[in-house]
Amino acid sequence: TDFYKMSGRVQVDNLESIVSNCNHPNCFILHQRNKPMVDTRIFKCQVQFYNEKLADSYLKVNDLDGNYLEHKYYHVLKGLPGIERFTSYPKFNSLSGSTGVSYKKGAFKYAIYQLLLKTGQLDIN
């Protein structure tokens, strides 16, 4: 069984397209190119995989030291087989719950992120 995880306050304008085109059980993308952080705003995962690999990651998080869940997920997922990416970059249309900063990208910046995704630069492996 697979599930999608999406942060509660996050809106994704192209969610229907992402879901209908995602044929892999475990889909994750980097939060930013060349940074060891998984984007935890949205991902797809098998329940068993999550329970075995990711469920306890929060126990190693320490925000005050800059050790975020996004880092922990990256270190768990890096090098594992079967980690894929979405075919479309999520069009976030909301604000960060912790900082209030907008996640929305303009058309040009979204196109750049879509290109980074398509060329594998936002892959975990």
PDB file of C-alpha atoms in Angstrom:
ATOM      1  CA  THR A   1       0.000   0.000   0.000  1.00  0.00           C
ATOM      2  CA  ASP A   2       1.276   3.465  -0.948  1.00  0.00           C
ATOM      3  CA  PHE A   3       0.403   6.868   0.471  1.00  0.00           C
ATOM      4  CA  TYR A   4       1.094  10.493  -0.359  1.00  0.00           C
ATOM      5  CA  LYS A   5       2.282  12.777   2.396  1.00  0.00           C
ATOM      6  CA  MET A   6       1.595  16.469   1.989  1.00  0.00           C
ATOM      7  CA  SER A   7       2.149  19.142   4.615  1.00  0.00           C
ATOM      8  CA  GLY A   8      -1.170  20.284   6.045  1.00  0.00           C
ATOM      9  CA  ARG A   9      -1.043  23.915   4.964  1.00  0.00           C
ATOM     10  CA  VAL A  10       0.486  23.261   1.571  1.00  0.00           C
ATOM     11  CA  GLN A  11      -1.532  23.623  -1.610  1.00  0.00           C
ATOM     12  CA  VAL A  12      -0.222  22.060  -4.812  1.00  0.00           C
ATOM     13  CA  ASP A  13      -1.945  23.389  -7.918  1.00  0.00           C
ATOM     14  CA  ASN A  14      -0.825  20.465 -10.108  1.00  0.00           C
ATOM     15  CA  LEU A  15      -1.509  17.726  -7.539  1.00  0.00           C
ATOM     16  CA  GLU A  16      -3.899  15.845  -9.822  1.00  0.00           C
ATOM     17  CA  SER A  17      -1.238  15.643 -12.534  1.00  0.00           C
ATOM     18  CA  ILE A  18       1.441  14.548 -10.052  1.00  0.00           C
ATOM     19  CA  VAL A  19      -0.759  11.767  -8.656  1.00  0.00           C
ATOM     20  CA  SER A  20      -2.036  10.525 -12.015  1.00  0.00           C
ATOM     21  CA  ASN A  21       1.494  10.372 -13.492  1.00  0.00           C
ATOM     22  CA  CYS A  22       3.301   8.834 -10.517  1.00  0.00           C
ATOM     23  CA  ASN A  23       3.692   5.112 -11.189  1.00  0.00           C
ATOM     24  CA  HIS A  24       6.430   4.388  -8.662  1.00  0.00           C
ATOM     25  CA  PRO A  25       5.794   3.425  -5.031  1.00  0.00           C
ATOM     26  CA  ASN A  26       8.498   5.663  -3.493  1.00  0.00           C
ATOM     27  CA  CYS A  27       8.827   9.159  -4.973  1.00  0.00           C
ATOM     28  CA  PHE A  28      10.926  11.865  -3.342  1.00  0.00           C
ATOM     29  CA  ILE A  29      12.735  14.955  -4.616  1.00  0.00           C
ATOM     30  CA  LEU A  30      15.506  17.127  -3.273  1.00  0.00           C
ATOM     31  CA  HIS A  31      14.402  20.296  -1.554  1.00  0.00           C
ATOM     32  CA  GLN A  32      17.092  22.242  -3.409  1.00  0.00           C
ATOM     33  CA  ARG A  33      19.670  21.188  -5.960  1.00  0.00           C
ATOM     34  CA  ASN A  34      22.998  20.154  -4.434  1.00  0.00           C
ATOM     35  CA  LYS A  35      21.664  20.255  -0.865  1.00  0.00           C
ATOM     36  CA  PRO A  36      21.365  17.079   1.221  1.00  0.00           C
ATOM     37  CA  MET A  37      17.694  17.651   2.035  1.00  0.00           C
ATOM     38  CA  VAL A  38      14.555  15.798   0.920  1.00  0.00           C
ATOM     39  CA  ASP A  39      11.518  17.934   0.190  1.00  0.00           C
ATOM     40  CA  THR A  40       9.124  16.739   2.896  1.00  0.00           C
ATOM     41  CA  ARG A  41       6.276  19.014   1.797  1.00  0.00           C
ATOM     42  CA  ILE A  42       5.136  16.267  -0.562  1.00  0.00           C
ATOM     43  CA  PHE A  43       6.261  12.712  -1.252  1.00  0.00           C
ATOM     44  CA  LYS A  44       4.861   9.288  -2.052  1.00  0.00           C
ATOM     45  CA  CYS A  45       5.861   6.202  -0.112  1.00  0.00           C
ATOM     46  CA  GLN A  46       4.965   2.589   0.610  1.00  0.00           C
ATOM     47  CA  VAL A  47       3.657   2.101   4.146  1.00  0.00           C
ATOM     48  CA  GLN A  48       6.058  -0.775   4.841  1.00  0.00           C
ATOM     49  CA  PHE A  49       9.028   1.193   3.458  1.00  0.00           C
ATOM     50  CA  TYR A  50       8.078   4.198   5.587  1.00  0.00           C
ATOM     51  CA  ASN A  51       7.745   2.066   8.730  1.00  0.00           C
ATOM     52  CA  GLU A  52      11.061   0.307   8.139  1.00  0.00           C
ATOM     53  CA  LYS A  53      13.180   3.234   6.913  1.00  0.00           C
ATOM     54  CA  LEU A  54      11.699   6.626   7.832  1.00  0.00           C
ATOM     55  CA  ALA A  55       9.299   6.399  10.777  1.00  0.00           C
ATOM     56  CA  ASP A  56      11.948   6.849  13.475  1.00  0.00           C
ATOM     57  CA  SER A  57      13.846   9.642  11.684  1.00  0.00           C
ATOM     58  CA  TYR A  58      12.139  12.308  13.777  1.00  0.00           C
ATOM     59  CA  LEU A  59      13.966  10.957  16.850  1.00  0.00           C
ATOM     60  CA  LYS A  60      17.276  12.200  15.398  1.00  0.00           C
ATOM     61  CA  VAL A  61      15.995  15.702  14.572  1.00  0.00           C
ATOM     62  CA  ASN A  62      17.322  18.709  16.453  1.00  0.00           C
ATOM     63  CA  ASP A  63      16.146  21.945  14.861  1.00  0.00           C
ATOM     64  CA  LEU A  64      18.290  24.063  17.184  1.00  0.00           C
ATOM     65  CA  ASP A  65      21.418  22.349  15.833  1.00  0.00           C
ATOM     66  CA  GLY A  66      20.227  22.578  12.213  1.00  0.00           C
ATOM     67  CA  ASN A  67      19.461  18.857  12.005  1.00  0.00           C
ATOM     68  CA  TYR A  68      16.087  18.874  10.282  1.00  0.00           C
ATOM     69  CA  LEU A  69      13.832  16.016   9.199  1.00  0.00           C
ATOM     70  CA  GLU A  70      14.697  16.873   5.585  1.00  0.00           C
ATOM     71  CA  HIS A  71      18.360  16.061   6.317  1.00  0.00           C
ATOM     72  CA  LYS A  72      17.528  12.820   8.111  1.00  0.00           C
ATOM     73  CA  TYR A  73      15.332  11.580   5.262  1.00  0.00           C
ATOM     74  CA  TYR A  74      18.095  12.380   2.770  1.00  0.00           C
ATOM     75  CA  HIS A  75      20.683  10.367   4.674  1.00  0.00           C
ATOM     76  CA  VAL A  76      18.311   7.396   4.965  1.00  0.00           C
ATOM     77  CA  LEU A  77      17.240   7.478   1.298  1.00  0.00           C
ATOM     78  CA  LYS A  78      20.582   8.261  -0.354  1.00  0.00           C
ATOM     79  CA  GLY A  79      21.835   5.162  -2.134  1.00  0.00           C
ATOM     80  CA  LEU A  80      18.711   3.056  -1.593  1.00  0.00           C
ATOM     81  CA  PRO A  81      17.343   1.326  -4.688  1.00  0.00           C
ATOM     82  CA  GLY A  82      13.821   2.094  -5.854  1.00  0.00           C
ATOM     83  CA  ILE A  83      13.747   5.800  -4.997  1.00  0.00           C
ATOM     84  CA  GLU A  84      12.182   7.696  -7.901  1.00  0.00           C
ATOM     85  CA  ARG A  85      11.032  11.265  -8.523  1.00  0.00           C
ATOM     86  CA  PHE A  86       7.772  12.828  -9.590  1.00  0.00           C
ATOM     87  CA  THR A  87       7.403  13.566 -13.303  1.00  0.00           C
ATOM     88  CA  SER A  88       6.293  17.146 -12.578  1.00  0.00           C
ATOM     89  CA  TYR A  89       7.652  19.604 -10.049  1.00  0.00           C
ATOM     90  CA  PRO A  90       4.952  20.528  -7.519  1.00  0.00           C
ATOM     91  CA  LYS A  91       3.389  23.955  -8.102  1.00  0.00           C
ATOM     92  CA  PHE A  92       3.221  25.046  -4.488  1.00  0.00           C
ATOM     93  CA  ASN A  93       0.665  27.779  -3.837  1.00  0.00           C
ATOM     94  CA  SER A  94       0.834  28.481  -0.126  1.00  0.00           C
ATOM     95  CA  LEU A  95       2.901  29.923   2.699  1.00  0.00           C
ATOM     96  CA  SER A  96       5.341  28.205   5.012  1.00  0.00           C
ATOM     97  CA  GLY A  97       3.665  27.417   8.324  1.00  0.00           C
ATOM     98  CA  SER A  98       6.829  28.215  10.267  1.00  0.00           C
ATOM     99  CA  THR A  99       8.234  31.262   8.448  1.00  0.00           C
ATOM    100  CA  GLY A 100       5.279  32.693   6.509  1.00  0.00           C
ATOM    101  CA  VAL A 101       7.412  32.782   3.347  1.00  0.00           C
ATOM    102  CA  SER A 102       5.579  32.021   0.106  1.00  0.00           C
ATOM    103  CA  TYR A 103       6.324  28.689  -1.567  1.00  0.00           C
ATOM    104  CA  LYS A 104       4.884  29.955  -4.860  1.00  0.00           C
ATOM    105  CA  LYS A 105       7.346  30.282  -7.718  1.00  0.00           C
ATOM    106  CA  GLY A 106       6.864  32.497 -10.745  1.00  0.00           C
ATOM    107  CA  ALA A 107       6.529  30.903 -14.186  1.00  0.00           C
ATOM    108  CA  PHE A 108      10.238  31.305 -15.009  1.00  0.00           C
ATOM    109  CA  LYS A 109      11.468  29.880 -11.702  1.00  0.00           C
ATOM    110  CA  TYR A 110       8.961  27.016 -11.908  1.00  0.00           C
ATOM    111  CA  ALA A 111      10.254  26.225 -15.419  1.00  0.00           C
ATOM    112  CA  ILE A 112      13.813  26.106 -14.047  1.00  0.00           C
ATOM    113  CA  TYR A 113      12.775  23.707 -11.261  1.00  0.00           C
ATOM    114  CA  GLN A 114      10.848  21.596 -13.777  1.00  0.00           C
ATOM    115  CA  LEU A 115      14.017  21.403 -15.913  1.00  0.00           C
ATOM    116  CA  LEU A 116      16.128  20.499 -12.868  1.00  0.00           C
ATOM    117  CA  LEU A 117      13.637  17.740 -12.060  1.00  0.00           C
ATOM    118  CA  LYS A 118      13.540  16.384 -15.624  1.00  0.00           C
ATOM    119  CA  THR A 119      17.356  16.328 -15.901  1.00  0.00           C
ATOM    120  CA  GLY A 120      17.737  14.399 -12.640  1.00  0.00           C
ATOM    121  CA  GLN A 121      19.265  17.240 -10.645  1.00  0.00           C
ATOM    122  CA  LEU A 122      16.621  16.912  -7.937  1.00  0.00           C
ATOM    123  CA  ASP A 123      17.013  13.115  -7.648  1.00  0.00           C
ATOM    124  CA  ILE A 124      18.000  11.685  -4.277  1.00  0.00           C
ATOM    125  CA  ASN A 125      20.394   9.171  -5.889  1.00  0.00           C
TER     126      ASN A 125
END
